[in-house]
Tab-separated table of C-alpha atoms and ligand atoms in Angstrom:
chain	number	residue	atom	x	y	z
A	409	UNK	CA	-86.252	-1.347	8.416
A	410	UNK	CA	-86.037	-1.809	4.647
A	411	UNK	CA	-85.438	1.917	4.253
A	412	UNK	CA	-82.479	1.583	6.634
A	413	UNK	CA	-81.132	-1.372	4.628
A	414	UNK	CA	-81.408	0.621	1.461
A	415	UNK	CA	-79.530	3.621	2.814
A	416	UNK	CA	-76.906	1.279	4.255
A	417	UNK	CA	-76.544	-0.274	0.820
A	418	UNK	CA	-76.257	3.159	-0.824
A	419	UNK	CA	-73.586	4.180	1.650
A	420	UNK	CA	-71.772	0.886	1.152
A	421	UNK	CA	-71.864	1.284	-2.643
A	422	UNK	CA	-70.563	4.831	-2.342
A	423	UNK	CA	-67.695	3.717	-0.109
A	424	UNK	CA	-66.924	0.860	-2.496
A	425	UNK	CA	-66.896	3.249	-5.460
A	426	UNK	CA	-64.619	5.605	-3.559
A	427	UNK	CA	-62.206	2.778	-2.812
A	428	UNK	CA	-62.090	1.743	-6.475
A	429	UNK	CA	-61.255	5.322	-7.473
A	430	UNK	CA	-58.638	5.453	-4.703
A	431	UNK	CA	-57.086	2.208	-5.963
A	432	UNK	CA	-56.681	3.761	-9.407
A	433	UNK	CA	-55.162	6.899	-7.913
A	434	UNK	CA	-52.652	4.821	-5.934
A	435	UNK	CA	-51.858	2.781	-9.011
A	436	UNK	CA	-50.995	5.850	-11.066
A	437	UNK	CA	-49.102	7.512	-8.224
A	438	UNK	CA	-47.095	4.318	-7.819
A	439	UNK	CA	-46.382	4.169	-11.565
A	440	UNK	CA	-45.198	7.781	-11.564
A	441	UNK	CA	-43.064	7.199	-8.476
A	442	UNK	CA	-41.388	4.189	-10.090
A	443	UNK	CA	-40.732	6.230	-13.215
A	444	UNK	CA	-39.146	8.998	-11.153
A	445	UNK	CA	-37.113	6.492	-9.225
A	446	UNK	CA	-35.674	5.114	-12.453
A	447	UNK	CA	-34.742	8.567	-13.589
A	448	UNK	CA	-33.250	9.349	-10.188
A	449	UNK	CA	-31.364	6.065	-10.306
A	450	UNK	CA	-29.762	7.044	-13.598
A	451	UNK	CA	-28.815	10.404	-12.231
A	452	UNK	CA	-27.245	9.046	-9.118
A	453	UNK	CA	-25.326	6.548	-11.210
A	454	UNK	CA	-24.002	9.359	-13.365
A	455	UNK	CA	-23.125	11.342	-10.252
A	456	UNK	CA	-21.458	8.315	-8.762
A	457	UNK	CA	-19.433	7.859	-11.923
A	458	UNK	CA	-18.404	11.489	-11.836
A	459	UNK	CA	-17.459	11.157	-8.177
A	460	UNK	CA	-15.419	8.098	-8.945
A	461	UNK	CA	-13.556	10.034	-11.582
A	462	UNK	CA	-12.601	12.833	-9.249
A	463	UNK	CA	-11.951	10.715	-6.201
A	464	UNK	CA	-10.048	7.610	-7.280
A	465	UNK	CA	-8.434	7.268	-3.868
A	466	UNK	CA	-11.653	6.825	-1.939
A	467	UNK	CA	-12.855	4.300	-4.442
A	468	UNK	CA	-9.804	2.125	-4.337
A	469	UNK	CA	-10.293	1.807	-0.602
A	470	UNK	CA	-14.014	1.140	-0.965
A	471	UNK	CA	-13.320	-1.476	-3.582
A	472	UNK	CA	-10.801	-3.136	-1.277
A	473	UNK	CA	-13.247	-3.211	1.591
A	474	UNK	CA	-16.129	-4.614	-0.409
A	475	UNK	CA	-14.013	-7.296	-2.022
A	476	UNK	CA	-13.733	-8.918	1.389
A	477	UNK	CA	-17.463	-9.614	1.398
A	478	UNK	CA	-17.395	-10.947	-2.137
A	479	UNK	CA	-15.692	-14.156	-1.079
A	480	UNK	CA	-18.878	-15.432	0.525
A	481	UNK	CA	-21.134	-14.782	-2.479
A	482	UNK	CA	-21.409	-17.501	-5.118
A	483	UNK	CA	-19.728	-16.578	-8.392
A	484	UNK	CA	-21.960	-15.009	-11.036
A	485	UNK	CA	-21.516	-15.818	-14.708
A	486	UNK	CA	-19.765	-13.380	-17.010
A	487	UNK	CA	-23.045	-12.755	-18.812
A	488	UNK	CA	-24.860	-12.012	-15.536
A	489	UNK	CA	-22.238	-9.528	-14.385
A	490	UNK	CA	-22.159	-7.932	-17.823
A	491	UNK	CA	-25.940	-7.558	-17.972
A	492	UNK	CA	-26.151	-6.238	-14.436
A	493	UNK	CA	-23.269	-3.780	-14.451
A	494	UNK	CA	-21.160	-3.418	-17.578
A	495	UNK	CA	-23.927	-3.201	-20.179
A	496	UNK	CA	-24.931	0.268	-19.001
A	497	UNK	CA	-21.784	1.620	-20.634
A	498	UNK	CA	-20.361	-1.204	-22.719
A	499	UNK	CA	-23.683	-1.992	-24.375
A	500	UNK	CA	-24.209	1.587	-25.504
A	501	UNK	CA	-20.758	3.172	-25.691
A	502	UNK	CA	-21.785	5.591	-22.920
A	503	UNK	CA	-18.949	7.670	-21.435
A	504	UNK	CA	-16.716	6.555	-24.320
A	505	UNK	CA	-16.743	2.896	-23.264
A	506	UNK	CA	-15.636	0.417	-25.949
A	507	UNK	CA	-18.897	-1.097	-27.187
A	508	UNK	CA	-19.458	-4.823	-27.247
A	509	UNK	CA	-19.308	-5.886	-30.908
A	510	UNK	CA	-17.033	-2.983	-31.910
A	511	UNK	CA	-14.014	-5.025	-32.908
A	512	UNK	CA	-11.885	-2.011	-33.872
A	513	UNK	CA	-12.392	-0.434	-30.432
A	514	UNK	CA	-11.532	-3.634	-28.596
A	515	UNK	CA	-8.590	-4.811	-30.715
A	516	UNK	CA	-5.868	-2.647	-29.126
A	517	UNK	CA	-7.349	-3.302	-25.694
A	518	UNK	CA	-7.466	-7.066	-26.284
A	519	UNK	CA	-3.806	-6.861	-27.380
A	520	UNK	CA	-2.839	-5.659	-23.870
A	521	UNK	CA	-3.581	-9.126	-22.549
A	522	UNK	CA	-6.109	-10.378	-20.035
A	523	UNK	CA	-4.028	-9.492	-16.961
A	524	UNK	CA	-3.896	-5.833	-17.933
A	525	UNK	CA	-7.564	-5.734	-18.872
A	526	UNK	CA	-8.497	-7.303	-15.560
A	527	UNK	CA	-6.239	-4.901	-13.701
A	528	UNK	CA	-7.917	-1.948	-15.434
A	529	UNK	CA	-11.361	-3.382	-14.749
A	530	UNK	CA	-10.548	-3.860	-11.047
A	531	UNK	CA	-8.855	-0.509	-10.487
A	532	UNK	CA	-10.636	1.502	-13.164
A	533	UNK	CA	-8.979	3.534	-15.880
A	534	UNK	CA	-9.931	7.055	-16.974
A	535	UNK	CA	-13.765	7.103	-17.321
A	536	UNK	CA	-13.969	3.375	-16.536
A	537	UNK	CA	-14.975	3.185	-12.849
A	538	UNK	CA	-13.245	0.739	-10.470
A	539	UNK	CA	-14.835	-2.710	-10.784
A	540	UNK	CA	-17.134	-1.297	-13.466
A	541	UNK	CA	-19.482	-0.218	-10.612
A	542	UNK	CA	-19.823	-3.862	-9.453
A	543	UNK	CA	-18.423	-3.196	-5.987
A	544	UNK	CA	-18.921	-6.735	-4.699
A	545	UNK	CA	-17.640	-8.469	-7.835
A	546	UNK	CA	-14.672	-10.761	-7.315
A	547	UNK	CA	-11.755	-10.624	-9.749
A	548	UNK	CA	-13.004	-13.910	-11.189
A	549	UNK	CA	-16.435	-12.449	-11.830
A	550	UNK	CA	-14.949	-9.374	-13.504
A	551	UNK	CA	-12.731	-11.597	-15.584
A	552	UNK	CA	-15.788	-13.589	-16.649
A	553	UNK	CA	-17.531	-10.362	-17.670
A	554	UNK	CA	-14.494	-9.248	-19.700
A	555	UNK	CA	-14.293	-12.645	-21.388
A	556	UNK	CA	-18.014	-12.388	-22.142
A	557	UNK	CA	-17.553	-8.952	-23.766
A	558	UNK	CA	-14.549	-10.113	-25.781
A	559	UNK	CA	-16.330	-13.245	-26.968
A	560	UNK	CA	-19.414	-11.256	-27.955
A	561	UNK	CA	-17.096	-8.972	-29.915
A	562	UNK	CA	-15.623	-11.894	-31.853
A	563	UNK	CA	-12.412	-12.613	-29.948
A	564	UNK	CA	-11.954	-16.116	-28.625
A	565	UNK	CA	-11.461	-16.096	-24.886
A	566	UNK	CA	-12.055	-18.835	-22.342
A	567	UNK	CA	-15.194	-17.933	-20.421
A	568	UNK	CA	-14.299	-20.249	-17.547
A	569	UNK	CA	-14.610	-17.601	-14.875
A	570	UNK	CA	-13.235	-19.585	-11.958
A	571	UNK	CA	-9.926	-21.005	-13.138
A	572	UNK	CA	-7.948	-18.360	-15.064
A	573	UNK	CA	-7.477	-15.750	-12.341
A	574	UNK	CA	-6.199	-18.247	-9.807
A	575	UNK	CA	-3.857	-19.521	-12.516
A	576	UNK	CA	-2.845	-15.942	-13.306
A	577	UNK	CA	-1.582	-15.446	-9.744
A	578	UNK	CA	2.132	-16.154	-10.021
A	579	UNK	CA	2.970	-19.642	-8.846
A	580	UNK	CA	6.406	-18.706	-7.553
A	581	UNK	CA	6.422	-15.545	-5.467
A	582	UNK	CA	7.303	-12.826	-7.959
A	583	UNK	CA	7.341	-9.641	-5.905
A	584	UNK	CA	7.724	-7.216	-8.761
A	585	UNK	CA	4.904	-8.773	-10.762
A	586	UNK	CA	2.513	-8.622	-7.828
A	587	UNK	CA	3.584	-5.071	-7.108
A	588	UNK	CA	3.032	-4.074	-10.752
A	589	UNK	CA	-0.429	-5.600	-10.947
A	590	UNK	CA	-1.788	-4.795	-7.496
A	591	UNK	CA	0.196	-2.749	-5.011
A	592	UNK	CA	1.239	-0.126	-7.551
A	593	UNK	CA	-2.325	1.240	-7.620
A	594	UNK	CA	-1.612	2.952	-4.304
A	595	UNK	CA	2.117	2.616	-3.672
A	596	UNK	CA	3.246	4.205	-6.956
A	597	UNK	CA	1.099	7.303	-6.487
A	598	UNK	CA	0.788	7.628	-2.716
A	599	UNK	CA	-2.989	7.211	-3.074
A	600	UNK	CA	-4.851	6.914	0.238
A	601	UNK	CA	-1.672	7.994	2.021
A	602	UNK	CA	0.261	4.903	0.974
A	603	UNK	CA	4.053	5.203	1.353
A	604	UNK	CA	5.346	5.705	-2.178
A	605	UNK	CA	7.857	3.222	-3.487
A	606	UNK	CA	11.195	5.071	-3.721
A	607	UNK	CA	10.246	7.544	-0.965
A	608	UNK	CA	13.025	6.692	1.486
A	609	UNK	CA	11.810	9.074	4.186
A	610	UNK	CA	8.343	7.523	4.160
A	611	UNK	CA	9.710	3.985	4.296
A	612	UNK	CA	12.544	4.386	6.828
A	613	UNK	CA	10.337	4.295	9.973
A	614	UNK	CA	8.308	1.461	8.484
A	615	UNK	CA	11.390	-0.569	7.628
A	616	UNK	CA	12.598	0.042	11.190
A	617	UNK	CA	9.645	-2.043	12.415
A	618	UNK	CA	11.332	-5.099	10.930
A	619	UNK	CA	10.505	-7.220	7.916
A	620	UNK	CA	8.295	-9.612	9.884
A	621	UNK	CA	6.016	-6.793	10.978
A	622	UNK	CA	5.867	-5.376	7.455
A	623	UNK	CA	5.015	-8.799	6.037
A	624	UNK	CA	2.318	-9.196	8.662
A	625	UNK	CA	0.851	-5.773	7.825
A	626	UNK	CA	0.913	-6.602	4.105
A	627	UNK	CA	-1.205	-9.695	4.864
A	628	UNK	CA	-3.544	-8.325	7.533
A	629	UNK	CA	-3.694	-4.712	6.358
A	630	UNK	CA	-3.222	-1.702	8.597
A	631	UNK	CA	-5.321	1.498	8.714
A	632	UNK	CA	-5.963	2.538	5.051
A	633	UNK	CA	-3.801	-0.332	3.772
A	634	UNK	CA	-6.361	-3.015	2.812
A	635	UNK	CA	-5.836	-6.673	3.811
A	636	UNK	CA	-3.608	-8.450	1.258
A	637	UNK	CA	-3.254	-5.080	-0.541
A	638	UNK	CA	-6.493	-6.129	-2.343
A	639	UNK	CA	-4.747	-9.183	-3.910
A	640	UNK	CA	-7.153	-11.865	-2.675
A	641	UNK	CA	-5.445	-14.514	-4.803
A	642	UNK	CA	-1.981	-13.757	-3.359
A	643	UNK	CA	-0.465	-16.186	-0.852
A	644	UNK	CA	1.326	-14.859	2.239
A	645	UNK	CA	4.621	-15.609	0.462
A	646	UNK	CA	3.499	-13.627	-2.593
A	647	UNK	CA	2.662	-10.649	-0.387
A	648	UNK	CA	5.959	-10.937	1.441
A	649	UNK	CA	7.790	-10.982	-1.892
A	650	UNK	CA	5.900	-7.893	-3.084
A	651	UNK	CA	6.663	-6.146	0.212
A	652	UNK	CA	10.362	-7.088	-0.062
A	653	UNK	CA	10.439	-5.714	-3.601
A	654	UNK	CA	8.893	-2.440	-2.427
A	655	UNK	CA	11.275	-2.149	0.496
A	656	UNK	CA	14.225	-2.939	-1.781
A	657	UNK	CA	13.214	-0.089	-4.080
A	658	UNK	CA	12.764	2.320	-1.183
A	659	UNK	CA	15.952	1.887	0.858
B	1839	HEC	C1	-19.908	4.033	-16.111
B	1839	HEC	C2	-19.564	3.417	-17.359
B	1839	HEC	C3	-18.885	2.053	-17.320
B	1839	HEC	C4	-19.299	0.897	-16.707
B	1839	HEC	C5	-20.533	0.688	-15.851
B	1839	HEC	C6	-18.327	-0.118	-17.038
B	1839	HEC	N1	-17.348	0.412	-17.822
B	1839	HEC	FE1	-15.691	-0.563	-18.551
B	1839	HEC	N2	-15.093	1.132	-19.485
B	1839	HEC	C7	-15.749	2.349	-19.457
B	1839	HEC	C8	-14.991	3.319	-20.231
B	1839	HEC	C9	-15.380	4.770	-20.439
B	1839	HEC	C10	-13.868	2.633	-20.731
B	1839	HEC	C11	-12.753	3.213	-21.577
B	1839	HEC	C12	-11.709	3.810	-20.661
B	1839	HEC	C13	-10.538	4.360	-21.440
B	1839	HEC	O1	-9.747	3.553	-21.974
B	1839	HEC	O2	-10.407	5.581	-21.486
B	1839	HEC	C14	-13.957	1.267	-20.255
B	1839	HEC	C15	-13.007	0.278	-20.523
B	1839	HEC	C16	-13.070	-1.025	-20.052
B	1839	HEC	C17	-12.091	-2.051	-20.315
B	1839	HEC	C18	-10.849	-1.889	-21.175
B	1839	HEC	C19	-9.716	-1.365	-20.343
B	1839	HEC	C20	-8.456	-1.206	-21.167
B	1839	HEC	O3	-7.376	-1.462	-20.626
B	1839	HEC	O4	-8.531	-0.854	-22.338
B	1839	HEC	C21	-12.488	-3.180	-19.664
B	1839	HEC	C22	-11.764	-4.507	-19.646
B	1839	HEC	C23	-13.721	-2.866	-19.000
B	1839	HEC	N3	-14.052	-1.552	-19.251
B	1839	HEC	C24	-14.446	-3.765	-18.241
B	1839	HEC	C25	-15.655	-3.484	-17.623
B	1839	HEC	C26	-16.406	-4.443	-16.861
B	1839	HEC	C27	-15.988	-5.884	-16.640
B	1839	HEC	C28	-17.533	-3.796	-16.421
B	1839	HEC	C29	-18.669	-4.352	-15.586
B	1839	HEC	C30	-18.328	-5.089	-14.403
B	1839	HEC	C31	-17.473	-2.417	-16.884
B	1839	HEC	N4	-16.316	-2.282	-17.622
B	1839	HEC	C32	-18.417	-1.430	-16.604
B	1839	HEC	C33	-16.933	2.634	-18.800
B	1839	HEC	C34	-17.652	1.732	-18.031
B	1840	HEC	C1	-5.796	0.654	-1.786
B	1840	HEC	C2	-4.457	1.157	-1.666
B	1840	HEC	C3	-3.347	0.164	-1.362
B	1840	HEC	C4	-2.996	-0.968	-2.061
B	1840	HEC	C5	-3.641	-1.535	-3.320
B	1840	HEC	C6	-1.857	-1.513	-1.388
B	1840	HEC	N1	-1.542	-0.741	-0.309
B	1840	HEC	FE1	-0.009	-1.099	1.012
B	1840	HEC	N2	-0.542	0.603	2.061
B	1840	HEC	C7	-1.572	1.438	1.739
B	1840	HEC	C8	-1.627	2.506	2.719
B	1840	HEC	C9	-2.638	3.649	2.738
B	1840	HEC	C10	-0.580	2.279	3.630
B	1840	HEC	C11	-0.215	3.098	4.865
B	1840	HEC	C12	-1.047	2.583	6.039
B	1840	HEC	C13	-0.687	3.328	7.279
B	1840	HEC	O1	0.425	3.111	7.779
B	1840	HEC	O2	-1.522	4.083	7.750
B	1840	HEC	C14	0.106	1.081	3.181
B	1840	HEC	C15	1.190	0.511	3.819
B	1840	HEC	C16	1.828	-0.652	3.422
B	1840	HEC	C17	2.960	-1.250	4.082
B	1840	HEC	C18	3.651	-0.698	5.326
B	1840	HEC	C19	2.946	-1.177	6.549
B	1840	HEC	C20	3.623	-0.664	7.798
B	1840	HEC	O3	3.621	-1.397	8.779
B	1840	HEC	O4	4.129	0.459	7.800
B	1840	HEC	C21	3.290	-2.392	3.390
B	1840	HEC	C22	4.398	-3.353	3.715
B	1840	HEC	C23	2.377	-2.493	2.307
B	1840	HEC	N3	1.498	-1.431	2.326
B	1840	HEC	C24	2.391	-3.520	1.376
B	1840	HEC	C25	1.518	-3.621	0.304
B	1840	HEC	C26	1.559	-4.689	-0.654
B	1840	HEC	C27	2.541	-5.833	-0.643
B	1840	HEC	C28	0.561	-4.439	-1.555
B	1840	HEC	C29	0.171	-5.256	-2.776
B	1840	HEC	C30	-0.021	-6.665	-2.599
B	1840	HEC	C31	-0.110	-3.229	-1.128
B	1840	HEC	N4	0.510	-2.762	-0.014
B	1840	HEC	C32	-1.203	-2.670	-1.803
B	1840	HEC	C33	-2.442	1.325	0.680
B	1840	HEC	C34	-2.426	0.297	-0.256
C-alpha cells in the first residue's frame, strides 16, 4: 500500500515537474511569437503604405467607406489620434514626414492654412497616406491630431477638435469651395472612374438625368461615388451647389 502511494507520488511529482517545464516553454514560445508579430506588423504597415502610394484610387474609396462608420464612434483627442497613428511617422520623420518639433519643416506647411492641411491629411499627399492610416478617424479627429502636432511644434492652434471643422464647412453653399476641398480629389483626376470636370462627353448622359437626380446621387452616392462625396459636414444644399458648379464647368 505505502509502496503504491510512494510510486504514485513519484509519478505525480514527475508530471508536475514536466508541466512546470512546459509552462516555461510556452512562455518563451509566446514571447517569441509576440516579437515576430510586432516585426510582421511593422512590415505590413510598410507594405500598406507602399500600396497606398501606388493605389491612391482604391484608398480614397476605402477612406470614404470607413468614414461612414466613424460617425458612431466617440471623438478621440488629438493627442490620442497622434499617439495611435501619426507618431509612427511624424514622431520619427519616417518616410520624410515633417517631425513634430521641427519648426522649419512645419512652417511652410502651417502657412498653407488649416483647411489645406486637413484636406491633405484626409486625402493624403505624396508619401503621406490618406487619413494618416487612421481609416476610421473623422475629419474632426484628424484636425485635432494636426492641431496637436502644430502645438507641440510651437505654433498656436486651437485644439478644440469638435468645433473648427463644422465651422470650416461653408455656411452659405459655396459650390466651388466644396468642389476644391472635397470633390476635386476624384472629379479633377477621374480617380475611381469619376466623371472628370470639363469632360463634356462623360457628363452629357449624366446631365440628361436631370439636376434633381444628380443632386440626389451627390447626397446618397452611386456605385463608386461615395455618399456626400466624402464631405460628411456638407449639407444637401452644399452638395447640390458643388454638383451645380461641376455641371456648369462640364457643359
Ligand atoms: C506612413 C507615414 C505617415 C503617417 C502614419 C502619417 N503621416 Fe502625415 N505625413 C507623412 C509624410 C511623408 C508627409 C509629407 C508629405 C509631403 O509633403 O511630401 C506627411 C505630411 C503631413 C501633413 C502636412 C501636409 C501638407 O500639406 O504639408 C499633415 C497635416 C499630416 N501629415 C497629418 C498627419 C496626421 C493627422 C496623421 C495621423 C492621423 C499622419 N499625418 C500620419 C507621413 C505619414
Ligand atoms: C472618392 C471619389 C469621389 C469623390 C471624393 C467625389 N466623387 Fe462624385 N463620383 C465619383 C465616381 C466614381 C462617380 C461615378 C459613379 C458612377 O456613375 O458609377 C461619381 C459621380 C458623381 C456624380 C454623377 C452622378 C450621376 O448620377 O451620374 C455627381 C453629381 C457627383 N459625383 C458629385 C460629387 C460631389 C458634389 C462631390 C463632392 C462633394 C463628389 N462627387 C466627390 C467619385 C467621387
